[in-house]
Short mmCIF file of C-alpha atoms and ligand atoms in Angstrom, two decimals:
data_model
loop_
_atom_site.label_atom_id
_atom_site.label_comp_id
_atom_site.label_asym_id
_atom_site.label_seq_id
_atom_site.Cartn_x
_atom_site.Cartn_y
_atom_site.Cartn_z
CA UNK M 1 97.51 90.26 70.24
CA UNK M 2 96.64 91.88 73.69
CA UNK M 3 98.34 95.06 74.86
CA UNK M 4 99.95 94.60 78.56
CA UNK M 5 98.73 96.31 80.79
CA UNK M 6 100.24 97.03 84.07
CA UNK M 7 103.06 98.65 86.65
CA UNK M 8 104.70 101.42 84.54
CA UNK M 9 107.45 102.83 87.73
CA UNK M 10 106.95 102.78 91.38
CA UNK M 11 108.37 104.64 94.44
CA UNK M 12 108.62 104.70 98.18
CA UNK M 13 108.29 107.68 100.48
CA UNK M 14 108.48 106.98 104.40
CA UNK M 15 108.26 109.23 107.52
CA UNK M 16 110.69 111.08 109.62
CA UNK M 17 112.06 108.98 112.14
CA UNK M 18 112.56 105.41 113.10
CA UNK M 19 112.24 103.80 115.92
CA UNK M 20 114.24 100.31 116.84
CA UNK M 21 111.70 97.33 118.20
CA UNK M 22 114.96 97.01 120.36
CA UNK M 23 113.51 100.43 121.95
CA UNK M 24 109.78 98.54 122.34
CA UNK M 25 111.61 95.38 123.91
CA UNK M 26 113.51 97.39 126.61
CA UNK M 27 110.10 99.19 127.72
CA UNK M 28 108.45 96.11 127.92
CA UNK M 29 111.08 93.84 129.36
CA UNK M 30 110.46 91.56 126.98
CA UNK M 31 112.87 89.78 124.87
CA UNK M 32 113.75 91.36 121.49
CA UNK M 33 114.07 87.75 119.42
CA UNK M 34 110.08 88.26 120.09
CA UNK M 35 110.02 90.77 117.38
CA UNK M 36 113.10 90.54 115.57
CA UNK M 37 112.58 86.51 115.23
CA UNK M 38 108.71 86.07 116.02
CA UNK M 39 106.66 88.14 114.20
CA UNK M 40 110.03 89.58 111.96
CA UNK M 41 110.54 93.20 112.17
CA UNK M 42 113.16 95.30 113.18
CA UNK M 43 112.13 98.58 113.00
CA UNK M 44 108.77 100.96 112.37
CA UNK M 45 108.60 104.57 110.92
CA UNK M 46 107.00 106.87 113.17
CA UNK M 47 105.80 110.17 112.06
CA UNK M 48 107.07 113.25 112.65
CA UNK M 49 104.03 116.02 113.69
CA UNK M 50 103.45 117.85 110.01
CA UNK M 51 103.48 114.43 108.44
CA UNK M 52 100.40 112.84 107.16
CA UNK M 53 99.22 110.11 104.54
CA UNK M 54 99.38 113.69 102.34
CA UNK M 55 102.74 114.67 102.97
CA UNK M 56 103.98 111.39 102.59
CA UNK M 57 101.90 110.28 99.45
CA UNK M 58 103.06 113.66 98.22
CA UNK M 59 106.48 113.46 98.65
CA UNK M 60 106.19 109.34 96.74
CA UNK M 61 104.23 110.79 93.80
CA UNK M 62 106.30 113.41 93.30
CA UNK M 63 109.41 111.80 92.68
CA UNK M 64 107.49 109.78 90.02
CA UNK M 65 106.06 112.34 87.99
CA UNK M 66 108.72 114.57 88.17
CA UNK M 67 110.81 111.52 86.38
CA UNK M 68 108.11 110.35 83.93
CA UNK M 69 108.56 112.29 80.64
CA UNK M 70 104.47 110.95 79.69
CA UNK M 71 101.45 112.96 79.06
CA UNK M 72 99.98 113.35 83.10
CA UNK M 73 97.95 110.99 84.37
CA UNK M 74 94.00 112.44 84.18
CA UNK M 75 93.22 109.75 87.22
CA UNK M 76 94.61 109.85 90.96
CA UNK M 77 93.34 107.19 93.30
CA UNK M 78 93.85 107.33 96.63
CA UNK M 79 94.14 104.42 99.02
CA UNK M 80 94.07 104.56 102.55
CA UNK M 81 92.76 103.93 105.95
CA UNK M 82 94.00 106.81 107.91
CA UNK M 83 91.82 109.52 106.19
CA UNK M 84 92.50 112.50 107.33
CA UNK M 85 88.59 113.91 106.31
CA UNK M 86 85.21 112.37 106.06
CA UNK M 87 84.30 113.91 103.18
CA UNK M 88 87.70 115.46 100.81
CA UNK M 89 89.89 112.80 98.99
CA UNK M 90 93.26 113.07 100.82
CA UNK M 91 93.92 112.98 97.04
CA UNK M 92 93.05 115.90 96.44
CA UNK M 93 95.34 117.84 98.86
CA UNK M 94 97.77 116.08 96.98
CA UNK M 95 96.55 117.06 93.51
CA UNK M 96 96.84 120.82 94.85
CA UNK M 97 100.46 120.41 96.30
CA UNK M 98 102.04 118.70 93.00
CA UNK M 99 99.76 120.84 90.80
CA UNK M 100 97.96 118.61 88.59
CA UNK M 101 95.85 119.62 86.26
CA UNK M 102 92.51 120.49 86.40
CA UNK M 103 91.27 118.10 83.33
CA UNK M 104 91.80 114.95 86.69
CA UNK M 105 89.73 112.51 88.66
CA UNK M 106 90.48 111.88 91.70
CA UNK M 107 88.99 109.92 94.36
CA UNK M 108 89.45 107.79 98.12
CA UNK M 109 89.49 104.13 98.39
CA UNK M 110 89.16 102.67 101.36
CA UNK M 111 88.79 99.09 102.65
CA UNK M 112 91.56 98.97 105.40
CA UNK M 113 94.83 97.54 103.92
CA UNK M 114 93.01 95.83 100.76
CA UNK M 115 92.26 99.68 98.73
CA UNK M 116 95.60 99.76 97.22
CA UNK M 117 94.98 96.75 95.29
CA UNK M 118 91.34 97.40 94.38
CA UNK M 119 92.66 100.65 93.31
CA UNK M 120 95.17 98.61 90.73
CA UNK M 121 91.78 96.79 89.69
CA UNK M 122 90.09 99.84 88.98
CA UNK M 123 93.16 101.64 87.13
CA UNK M 124 93.42 98.64 84.71
CA UNK M 125 89.81 98.94 84.10
CA UNK M 126 90.34 102.44 83.28
CA UNK M 127 93.03 101.80 80.99
CA UNK M 128 91.24 99.02 79.08
CA UNK M 129 88.94 100.64 78.30
CA UNK M 130 91.11 103.94 77.31
CA UNK M 131 94.32 102.79 76.03
CA UNK M 132 95.94 106.11 75.92
CA UNK M 133 95.02 106.95 79.89
CA UNK M 134 97.31 106.75 82.55
CA UNK M 135 96.18 106.15 86.12
CA UNK M 136 99.00 107.62 89.23
CA UNK M 137 97.25 104.90 92.14
CA UNK M 138 98.80 106.80 95.71
CA UNK M 139 98.69 104.30 98.73
CA UNK M 140 99.40 105.84 102.04
CA UNK M 141 99.04 104.83 105.32
CA UNK M 142 100.13 104.95 109.16
CA UNK M 143 99.59 101.86 110.84
CA UNK M 144 98.78 102.96 114.61
CA UNK M 145 97.46 100.61 118.08
CA UNK M 146 97.13 101.23 121.57
CA UNK M 147 100.16 101.90 123.44
CA UNK M 148 101.26 98.65 125.71
CA UNK M 149 99.20 96.93 123.32
CA UNK M 150 100.25 93.65 121.66
CA UNK M 151 99.73 95.33 118.31
CA UNK M 152 102.15 97.78 119.93
CA UNK M 153 105.03 96.11 117.78
CA UNK M 154 103.25 96.47 114.77
CA UNK M 155 102.75 99.80 113.31
CA UNK M 156 104.26 101.79 110.62
CA UNK M 157 104.20 104.16 108.38
CA UNK M 158 105.03 104.25 104.53
CA UNK M 159 103.07 105.35 100.69
CA UNK M 160 104.16 104.04 97.30
CA UNK M 161 103.15 105.53 94.16
CA UNK M 162 103.00 103.87 91.10
CA UNK M 163 101.77 104.65 87.18
CA UNK M 164 99.42 102.60 85.44
CA UNK M 165 99.22 101.75 82.05
CA UNK M 166 99.95 100.25 78.68
CA UNK M 167 103.01 98.27 77.58
CA UNK M 168 104.58 98.78 81.18
CA UNK M 169 108.27 98.93 82.13
CA UNK M 170 108.44 97.09 85.40
CA UNK M 171 105.36 94.07 85.60
CA UNK M 172 101.78 93.27 83.27
CA UNK M 173 99.39 92.55 85.31
CA UNK M 174 97.35 89.22 84.11
CA UNK M 175 93.46 89.36 83.63
CA UNK M 176 92.91 86.70 86.37
CA UNK M 177 91.54 87.61 89.37
CA UNK M 178 90.52 85.49 92.57
CA UNK M 179 88.07 87.28 95.14
CA UNK M 180 87.00 86.55 98.85
CA UNK M 181 84.95 89.19 101.02
CA UNK M 182 83.63 88.24 104.56
CA UNK M 183 82.24 90.42 107.08
CA UNK M 184 84.28 89.81 110.53
CA UNK M 185 85.73 92.02 112.87
CA UNK M 186 88.92 90.94 113.48
CA UNK M 187 90.04 94.84 112.60
CA UNK M 188 88.71 97.82 112.91
CA UNK M 189 88.26 101.90 113.96
CA UNK M 190 85.96 103.44 114.49
CA UNK M 191 85.98 107.26 113.89
CA UNK M 192 86.27 108.28 117.33
CA UNK M 193 89.47 106.76 117.60
CA UNK M 194 93.47 107.47 116.26
CA UNK M 195 94.34 103.43 116.69
CA UNK M 196 92.93 100.18 115.73
CA UNK M 197 90.76 97.87 117.44
CA UNK M 198 92.25 94.38 116.88
CA UNK M 199 91.57 90.94 118.07
CA UNK M 200 95.45 89.92 117.08
CA UNK M 201 94.86 85.86 116.54
CA UNK M 202 91.36 85.96 114.86
CA UNK M 203 92.86 88.35 112.60
CA UNK M 204 95.60 85.91 111.55
CA UNK M 205 93.16 83.34 111.05
CA UNK M 206 91.10 85.73 108.75
CA UNK M 207 93.90 86.04 106.61
CA UNK M 208 94.76 82.97 106.57
CA UNK M 209 91.08 81.36 105.87
CA UNK M 210 90.86 84.30 102.64
CA UNK M 211 94.16 83.44 101.30
CA UNK M 212 93.25 80.00 100.56
CA UNK M 213 89.24 81.43 99.35
CA UNK M 214 90.67 83.80 96.82
CA UNK M 215 93.58 81.60 95.84
CA UNK M 216 90.39 78.53 94.92
CA UNK M 217 88.57 81.43 93.75
CA UNK M 218 91.68 82.52 91.18
CA UNK M 219 91.89 79.27 90.11
CA UNK M 220 88.35 79.03 89.57
CA UNK M 221 88.61 82.67 86.91
CA UNK M 222 91.51 80.52 85.17
CA UNK M 223 94.54 81.91 86.87
CA UNK M 224 97.72 79.88 87.35
CA UNK M 225 98.23 76.70 89.32
CA UNK M 226 100.61 77.09 92.28
CA UNK M 227 103.80 75.60 90.76
CA UNK M 228 103.31 77.36 87.51
CA UNK M 229 104.37 80.75 89.94
CA UNK M 230 107.82 81.87 90.34
CA UNK M 231 106.58 84.33 93.15
CA UNK M 232 105.00 85.15 95.68
CA UNK M 233 104.06 88.81 97.15
CA UNK M 234 102.11 89.05 100.34
CA UNK M 235 100.41 91.73 102.10
CA UNK M 236 102.89 91.89 105.51
CA UNK M 237 100.98 93.51 108.40
CA UNK M 238 104.70 92.13 110.07
CA UNK M 239 106.63 89.69 107.94
CA UNK M 240 106.01 86.77 109.37
CA UNK M 241 102.21 86.71 108.51
CA UNK M 242 103.50 86.00 105.28
CA UNK M 243 105.44 83.26 106.23
CA UNK M 244 102.23 81.38 107.76
CA UNK M 245 99.98 82.44 104.89
CA UNK M 246 102.23 81.25 102.35
CA UNK M 247 102.89 77.70 104.74
CA UNK M 248 98.96 77.77 104.61
CA UNK M 249 98.34 77.69 100.72
CA UNK M 250 101.19 75.21 99.98
CA UNK M 251 99.36 72.51 102.42
CA UNK M 252 95.84 73.77 101.17
CA UNK M 253 97.12 73.07 97.36
CA UNK M 254 99.17 69.22 98.34
CA UNK M 255 102.75 70.84 98.17
CA UNK M 256 105.49 70.49 100.71
CA UNK M 257 105.67 73.26 103.47
CA UNK M 258 108.81 73.72 105.01
CA UNK M 259 108.52 76.61 106.80
CA UNK M 260 112.10 77.81 106.99
CA UNK M 261 112.49 76.90 102.60
CA UNK M 262 109.19 79.67 102.54
CA UNK M 263 110.74 82.28 104.65
CA UNK M 264 113.87 81.65 102.29
CA UNK M 265 111.70 82.03 99.51
CA UNK M 266 109.50 85.19 101.05
CA UNK M 267 112.50 86.62 102.31
CA UNK M 268 113.44 89.13 99.07
CA UNK M 269 109.90 90.82 99.92
CA UNK M 270 110.79 91.50 103.32
CA UNK M 271 113.61 93.42 103.20
CA UNK M 272 111.80 96.98 103.36
CA UNK M 273 108.86 96.40 105.14
CA UNK M 274 110.44 95.08 107.75
CA UNK M 275 111.94 98.44 108.32
CA UNK M 276 109.00 100.20 108.22
CA UNK M 277 106.68 98.54 110.26
CA UNK M 278 103.10 97.85 108.43
CA UNK M 279 102.27 100.81 106.16
CA UNK M 280 98.60 98.44 105.87
CA UNK M 281 97.64 99.51 101.89
CA UNK M 282 101.07 100.76 101.20
CA UNK M 283 102.64 97.13 102.05
CA UNK M 284 102.08 94.26 99.48
CA UNK M 285 103.78 97.22 96.83
CA UNK M 286 106.68 98.22 99.03
CA UNK M 287 106.89 94.08 98.95
CA UNK M 288 107.32 94.14 95.49
CA UNK M 289 109.54 97.39 95.57
CA UNK M 290 111.78 95.02 97.71
CA UNK M 291 111.66 92.19 95.37
CA UNK M 292 112.17 94.29 91.83
CA UNK M 293 115.09 95.89 93.78
CA UNK M 294 116.71 92.80 94.66
CA UNK M 295 119.73 90.97 93.23
CA UNK M 296 117.99 88.24 90.99
CA UNK M 297 117.42 88.89 88.08
CA UNK M 298 113.26 88.14 87.72
CA UNK M 299 112.72 88.64 83.76
CA UNK M 300 109.81 86.91 83.01
CA UNK M 301 108.75 85.70 85.98
CA UNK M 302 104.71 85.41 87.03
CA UNK M 303 104.74 86.90 90.88
CA UNK M 304 100.92 85.86 92.47
CA UNK M 305 100.33 88.97 94.69
CA UNK M 306 97.60 88.31 98.05
CA UNK M 307 96.29 91.17 99.43
CA UNK M 308 94.26 91.52 102.80
CA UNK M 309 92.13 93.85 103.95
CA UNK M 310 90.41 93.48 107.56
CA UNK M 311 86.64 92.98 107.90
CA UNK M 312 87.96 91.11 104.99
CA UNK M 313 88.06 92.23 101.75
CA UNK M 314 90.95 90.08 100.12
CA UNK M 315 92.50 89.21 96.45
CA UNK M 316 95.28 87.06 94.60
CA UNK M 317 96.50 88.12 91.59
CA UNK M 318 98.74 87.83 89.38
CA UNK M 319 101.23 89.29 86.93
CA UNK M 320 104.79 89.05 84.41
CA UNK M 321 107.65 90.95 84.92
CA UNK M 322 108.98 92.51 81.64
CA UNK M 323 111.59 92.43 79.69
CA UNK M 324 114.43 95.12 80.52
CA UNK M 325 112.69 96.05 84.04
CA UNK M 326 115.86 96.15 85.92
CA UNK M 327 116.78 99.39 83.34
CA UNK M 328 113.78 101.17 85.40
CA UNK M 329 114.81 100.58 88.79
CA UNK M 330 115.78 103.64 91.68
CA UNK M 331 116.96 101.46 94.52
CA UNK M 332 119.08 104.45 96.11
CA UNK M 333 115.88 106.12 95.85
CA UNK M 334 114.23 103.94 97.76
CA UNK M 335 117.61 102.42 100.45
CA UNK M 336 118.04 106.21 100.86
CA UNK M 337 114.91 107.02 101.78
CA UNK M 338 115.06 104.23 104.78
CA UNK M 339 118.95 105.37 105.50
CA UNK M 340 117.35 109.46 106.10
CA UNK M 341 114.89 108.32 108.67
CA UNK M 342 116.62 109.71 111.99
CA UNK M 343 116.52 106.90 114.98
CA UNK M 344 114.08 107.99 117.80
CA UNK M 345 114.07 106.21 121.83
CA UNK M 346 110.81 104.99 123.26
CA UNK M 347 110.58 108.67 125.21
CA UNK M 348 110.67 110.39 121.93
CA UNK M 349 108.49 108.09 120.58
CA UNK M 350 105.41 108.36 123.35
CA UNK M 351 105.59 112.36 122.52
CA UNK M 352 104.56 111.43 119.08
CA UNK M 353 101.77 108.80 119.37
CA UNK M 354 98.58 110.74 118.94
CA UNK M 355 96.60 108.64 121.43
CA UNK M 356 93.76 106.77 121.70
CA UNK M 357 91.09 109.15 121.48
CA UNK M 358 90.15 111.36 118.45
CA UNK M 359 90.56 115.13 120.45
CA UNK M 360 89.28 118.07 119.09
CA UNK M 361 92.11 120.73 119.07
CA UNK M 362 90.85 123.79 117.74
CA UNK M 363 93.57 125.92 115.79
CA UNK M 364 96.67 124.62 116.37
CA UNK M 365 100.13 125.04 114.35
CA UNK M 366 102.61 121.77 113.68
CA UNK M 367 106.38 122.12 114.56
CA UNK M 368 108.27 122.21 111.61
CA UNK M 369 109.90 119.07 110.14
CA UNK M 370 112.74 118.28 107.79
CA UNK M 371 110.13 116.79 104.39
CA UNK M 372 110.10 118.99 101.14
CA UNK M 373 105.87 118.29 101.72
CA UNK M 374 104.56 119.53 105.34
CA UNK M 375 100.85 119.51 107.16
CA UNK M 376 101.27 122.89 108.94
CA UNK M 377 98.28 122.60 111.00
CA UNK M 378 94.56 123.30 111.31
CA UNK M 379 92.79 126.56 110.83
CA UNK M 380 89.12 126.75 110.94
CA UNK M 381 88.80 123.34 110.49
CA UNK M 382 90.93 122.85 107.78
CA UNK M 383 94.05 121.04 107.58
CA UNK M 384 97.16 123.20 105.97
CA UNK M 385 99.50 121.39 103.41
CA UNK M 386 102.45 123.13 102.53
CA UNK M 387 105.65 122.35 99.68
CA UNK M 388 108.66 124.16 101.02
CA UNK M 389 110.33 123.72 97.70
CA UNK M 390 107.26 126.09 96.26
CA UNK M 391 106.58 128.49 99.19
CA UNK M 392 107.81 131.67 99.43
CA UNK M 393 110.75 132.23 101.81
CA UNK M 394 108.89 134.65 104.35
CA UNK M 395 106.22 131.72 105.18
CA UNK M 396 108.43 129.03 105.25
CA UNK M 397 110.72 131.27 107.31
CA UNK M 398 107.96 131.96 109.32
CA UNK M 399 106.98 128.15 109.82
CA UNK M 400 110.38 127.50 111.58
N1 CAA G 1 112.52 84.52 120.37
C1 CAA G 1 111.80 83.98 118.82
N2 CAA G 1 110.30 83.86 118.68
C2 CAA G 1 109.67 84.46 119.72
C3 CAA G 1 110.03 84.52 120.90
C4 CAA G 1 111.54 84.52 121.24
N3 CAA G 1 112.05 84.63 122.63
N4 CAA G 1 109.04 85.11 121.86
C5 CAA G 1 107.64 84.81 120.98
N5 CAA G 1 108.02 84.51 119.70
C6 CAA G 1 107.03 84.24 119.09
C7 CAA G 1 105.92 82.94 118.72
O1 CAA G 1 106.31 82.06 119.26
C8 CAA G 1 104.90 83.45 117.59
O2 CAA G 1 105.44 83.05 117.09
P1 CAA G 1 104.47 81.80 115.83
O3 CAA G 1 102.90 83.45 115.73
O4 CAA G 1 105.22 81.57 114.82
O5 CAA G 1 103.86 81.07 116.68
C9 CAA G 1 105.50 84.99 117.52
O6 CAA G 1 106.77 85.15 118.19
C10 CAA G 1 104.64 86.31 118.29
O7 CAA G 1 104.43 85.91 119.24
P2 CAA G 1 103.01 86.11 119.94
O8 CAA G 1 102.06 85.46 119.62
O9 CAA G 1 103.16 85.45 121.56
O10 CAA G 1 103.30 87.59 119.98
P3 CAA G 1 101.71 88.36 120.65
O11 CAA G 1 100.27 87.69 120.34
O12 CAA G 1 102.13 89.35 121.53
O13 CAA G 1 101.19 89.24 119.39
C11 CAA G 1 100.08 89.96 117.03
C12 CAA G 1 101.22 88.83 117.68
C13 CAA G 1 98.54 89.28 117.56
C14 CAA G 1 100.20 89.32 115.79
C15 CAA G 1 100.11 91.17 117.34
O14 CAA G 1 101.43 91.78 117.04
C16 CAA G 1 98.56 92.04 116.79
O15 CAA G 1 97.49 92.07 117.54
N6 CAA G 1 99.13 92.41 115.99
C17 CAA G 1 98.47 93.63 114.62
C18 CAA G 1 97.33 92.47 113.97
C19 CAA G 1 98.23 92.22 112.64
O16 CAA G 1 98.65 92.29 112.29
N7 CAA G 1 97.42 90.76 112.43
C20 CAA G 1 97.74 90.48 111.11
C21 CAA G 1 96.61 90.13 110.39
S1 CAA G 1 95.30 91.23 109.80
C22 CAA G 1 96.16 92.18 108.44
O17 CAA G 1 96.75 92.12 107.73
C23 CAA G 1 95.58 93.46 108.59
C24 CAA G 1 96.79 94.33 108.91
O18 CAA G 1 97.13 94.67 108.99
C25 CAA G 1 96.12 94.96 110.30
#
């Protein structure tokens, strides 16, 4: 009998501030229902000056490792679109902040919003080769578009951390997988920019074309038929994208496709993403968390996952929910990460948006925020971080 391998534990972290999309609607004199209903988003998380992909990733991973009784992971895969260094992996900063053992391989993976699904597949391969290994995957991103652009309403920020191992408590990932890669310019971010460039309508089409290609490849490689998949969990740049995508997949496979029925079926995967906004690589796994945390018993159900990373690489894969999974959920933790955010207005949000071009600021110190992990600033081109709980009292006080 094959030993199941998959996701054993998972959690999320997000940023300090929350901007209701009603604020954007007010600023641009747009009907707020364009955002609430038209794209299916209500709020976006906005990072404080001392937050970035490392601090969010460390927050999620710290909680996971602190409650975990198993051996330390020997691999840490950090997936992100929002890289902070051209050379050093953001995962190495997290490894240091969490005091992980030196006997660990750490890598950063990049392919827009796809890389965390790629990291999951690499992790499954490592565990298949060495069944006692455990892999920590962190997906952490800040979605940023230009001010006053059509993408502005689809910004957001969040991280997930999950552990991949044999005999997982939550989800067994099945072997079949469907792949699709196409060299397109639908969304990209040159090194000189903080904000992504995007051809919005073309990106929606590229997403849907990729879904059809990846699903066909999944079927050709022994994947379940669409009727054998109980739930679907999509990458959600905005939640309405998943509705458009699944409606197209049903049509593609010759099934009836009523848009409202599709929206209702996918809704349990939307609850967190509608509140944090696009979190690029983390978004599909935040959709999974919302589904698991919902009030339906999913035991034994098959979930079909579609991950899409502009540019474009995508994958369709599936997993089964393990018996007893409910005993391993942490619903309160996820709800409080969202509730703990401080609401801000458009004017405050403007002061936190970094603008389009990356500027060379020299040395600087960031204002102290409220999180455990802080990006404290740059000294001689090095980013510096602090774990407030482990810092000597004097250094924390000095930061404030
Ligand atoms: N009440 C209700 N609905 C309304 C409304 C109102 N008052 N006003 C408009 N709407 C509806 C529109 O009918 C439309 O619905 P449909 O798409 O179902 O027709 C929806 O609201 C959006 O309206 P527009 O198409 O006019 O919106 P837009 O052009 O201003 O922006 C967008 C939409 C192009 C997706 C833009 O948000 C964008 O560029 N986002 C970034 C790119 C993106 O997220 N692409 C997704 C695929 S790429 C990917 O997945 C990778 C990634 O993470 C980036």
